[in-house]
């Protein structure tokens, strides 16, 4: 750090005029003070007149005047200047508690050499104080910057976690990035893959100083563009001036946009958005930082400055500070998480809906007579709910279904007859033929068998050695036992490895049935007892059934369970971990056979105990059953007869009369095809 030139000023009590020997060419300003020292503040103010200088002031005073003079000095405000005061006391030593500011004590005269030493010492102390103060200010600014950055990251994390709309999310990411860095403009690119080729889509852009139009376009994800280079290399680029990029720089700047819109891109900070598996999913490109390195204003203030003329781009645009590289890397990381989460949520929603529809299709394809029933019931329910939303008078004038409630009703209608599928979660997660605990169990058993056989043969050998037979004969028997032991132990080790290999669902090169059969036979030939001397079963039918699986990781029973169906719709639907807004789906689906008069099932509910959605579904369910033309258990009827039956059910207080009236008056029965979904959901 460059320090200022340190000037020196000497203030001497006139009583010590003859005590101090002042060199002729000392270069210091000399001032004399007199009791009661009324001229001292004026002297200090004159020294303090130039805040751009650093001044070392030495007060050479009598010891017995120290506290009086120091009190006067302390009353003068020198906080805004580089003025540093030291004291030299002459006379008998005093016991003041403030003597820490005294740099020298003299009992007699001060020689010219001592005077020079005092001046140099005071200048050194002043310089040290000045540099420390300057560094302290820098550290304060750095701490303030760090705090602002920390607060910004927290706020960004909160904001990004709340926003669910993908377009608004991108706008929010760019706005927050520009705000905290003071950038005037910025863009967001997202990676997409088309026909195996990775591209960067220019997805969102905004310029604060000028309302510039933009359209989405794609560029190759390669090193031929600045955004492409950052996406490929995953390196942050901080460019002070894009127009000063040279041939040796890794990137070049395309100025066509600037020329077309009379804008001047200058400083640029480009950061990759990298997901949790280290893949680039996009790029944040920030242009023209308006925050200077002297902290005249912070990023939030700088963001609001408009660049209105050509001169502004030279005077108000500065390079992005180095600290913004790591800050924007953190922002980009949070943005990548938010974008990936947003994509995942939308993908899960789409996948779940497709799963529900595919599952309903698969179930209904087993019964040609009812194929498409759940889809048609869902269609009628949605049309009924939309008709209710349009009612401004009558019993449904104050009833409105939100988009979430409409989706809730649709799911409940699609699943109202599901009631056939129940799958153990553990089966879904089964990645090998044996569950981890079962594999661990058999491996422990084999380990126990190994140790048991070791001990068994060790005792046999010991007993053989105790026999009083000829030594060579005993040795022959022992050698035979050792060979037999080694063979058995080797077989157990091979069996252990074989279990691990056969447990792999990808094993294809071997005849698993023969392998398991041989393995079982070998293990059956070995005796093994537990600590209570009970025979232990190492390999049983459960392991045989699973390890002989020829393809995949599921045995026949597990496959049948996956393909099987449970009895009750509610038992299945209520096990789905619905989000809070869909929490009533199981209840709605389970109550669509309830009647207003309490004669329905399964709960025998009456009137308002039945949710409106379930009453809508009851009407839709009965109507679709009435107009069916291919039910084996009943003859077909006409549309007029079906509507008449609905009215009769309403008069008997079975169905909601207001819903039946709406259904007929709005002719909702004409708004869908009674044969819809049959071809799609039936087995051909």
Tab-separated table of N, CA and C in Angstrom, residues 149 177 180-181 236 269-273 284 322-335:
chain	number	residue	atom	x	y	z
A	149	UNK	N	-22.958	-9.650	0.769
A	149	UNK	CA	-22.965	-10.846	-0.080
A	149	UNK	C	-23.663	-12.002	0.624
A	177	UNK	N	-29.279	-11.558	-9.752
A	177	UNK	CA	-27.860	-11.551	-10.130
A	177	UNK	C	-27.417	-10.148	-10.521
A	180	UNK	N	-27.320	-7.688	-7.198
A	180	UNK	CA	-26.221	-7.808	-6.239
A	180	UNK	C	-24.872	-7.454	-6.846
A	181	UNK	N	-24.750	-7.490	-8.176
A	181	UNK	CA	-23.473	-7.145	-8.809
A	181	UNK	C	-23.497	-5.761	-9.440
A	236	UNK	N	-15.376	-19.571	-14.924
A	236	UNK	CA	-15.927	-18.217	-14.851
A	236	UNK	C	-15.059	-17.282	-15.691
A	269	UNK	N	-19.285	-10.515	-16.887
A	269	UNK	CA	-19.041	-11.631	-15.959
A	269	UNK	C	-19.949	-12.769	-16.375
A	270	UNK	N	-19.345	-13.892	-16.752
A	270	UNK	CA	-20.107	-15.022	-17.280
A	270	UNK	C	-19.828	-16.241	-16.408
A	271	UNK	N	-20.902	-16.847	-15.895
A	271	UNK	CA	-20.771	-17.913	-14.887
A	271	UNK	C	-21.585	-19.125	-15.317
A	272	UNK	N	-21.002	-20.331	-15.229
A	272	UNK	CA	-21.770	-21.538	-15.577
A	272	UNK	C	-22.696	-21.951	-14.441
A	273	UNK	N	-23.852	-22.481	-14.788
A	273	UNK	CA	-24.736	-23.105	-13.801
A	273	UNK	C	-24.507	-24.609	-13.896
A	284	UNK	N	-25.155	-17.903	-16.828
A	284	UNK	CA	-25.603	-16.553	-16.485
A	284	UNK	C	-24.561	-15.575	-17.015
A	322	UNK	N	-13.537	-8.707	-8.293
A	322	UNK	CA	-13.083	-10.093	-8.190
A	322	UNK	C	-13.987	-10.910	-7.271
A	323	UNK	N	-14.477	-10.268	-6.193
A	323	UNK	CA	-15.288	-11.010	-5.222
A	323	UNK	C	-16.600	-11.497	-5.826
A	324	UNK	N	-17.045	-10.848	-6.907
A	324	UNK	CA	-18.296	-11.266	-7.511
A	324	UNK	C	-18.171	-12.593	-8.266
A	325	UNK	N	-16.946	-12.996	-8.554
A	325	UNK	CA	-16.777	-14.286	-9.225
A	325	UNK	C	-17.250	-15.421	-8.324
A	326	UNK	N	-16.721	-15.450	-7.086
A	326	UNK	CA	-17.138	-16.513	-6.158
A	326	UNK	C	-18.585	-16.336	-5.732
A	327	UNK	N	-19.013	-15.065	-5.569
A	327	UNK	CA	-20.400	-14.817	-5.192
A	327	UNK	C	-21.350	-15.331	-6.267
A	328	UNK	N	-21.051	-15.032	-7.527
A	328	UNK	CA	-21.934	-15.469	-8.607
A	328	UNK	C	-21.843	-16.972	-8.839
A	329	UNK	N	-20.701	-17.566	-8.508
A	329	UNK	CA	-20.632	-19.024	-8.567
A	329	UNK	C	-21.615	-19.625	-7.568
A	330	UNK	N	-21.689	-19.024	-6.376
A	330	UNK	CA	-22.647	-19.497	-5.375
A	330	UNK	C	-24.077	-19.255	-5.842
A	331	UNK	N	-24.320	-18.066	-6.436
A	331	UNK	CA	-25.656	-17.772	-6.958
A	331	UNK	C	-26.009	-18.747	-8.072
A	332	UNK	N	-25.061	-18.991	-8.975
A	332	UNK	CA	-25.305	-19.909	-10.091
A	332	UNK	C	-25.579	-21.316	-9.591
A	333	UNK	N	-24.893	-21.702	-8.514
A	333	UNK	CA	-25.137	-23.024	-7.937
A	333	UNK	C	-26.552	-23.115	-7.384
A	334	UNK	N	-26.982	-22.065	-6.662
A	334	UNK	CA	-28.353	-22.053	-6.146
A	334	UNK	C	-29.358	-22.021	-7.290
A	335	UNK	N	-29.032	-21.240	-8.328
A	335	UNK	CA	-29.928	-21.156	-9.481
A	335	UNK	C	-30.048	-22.511	-10.171
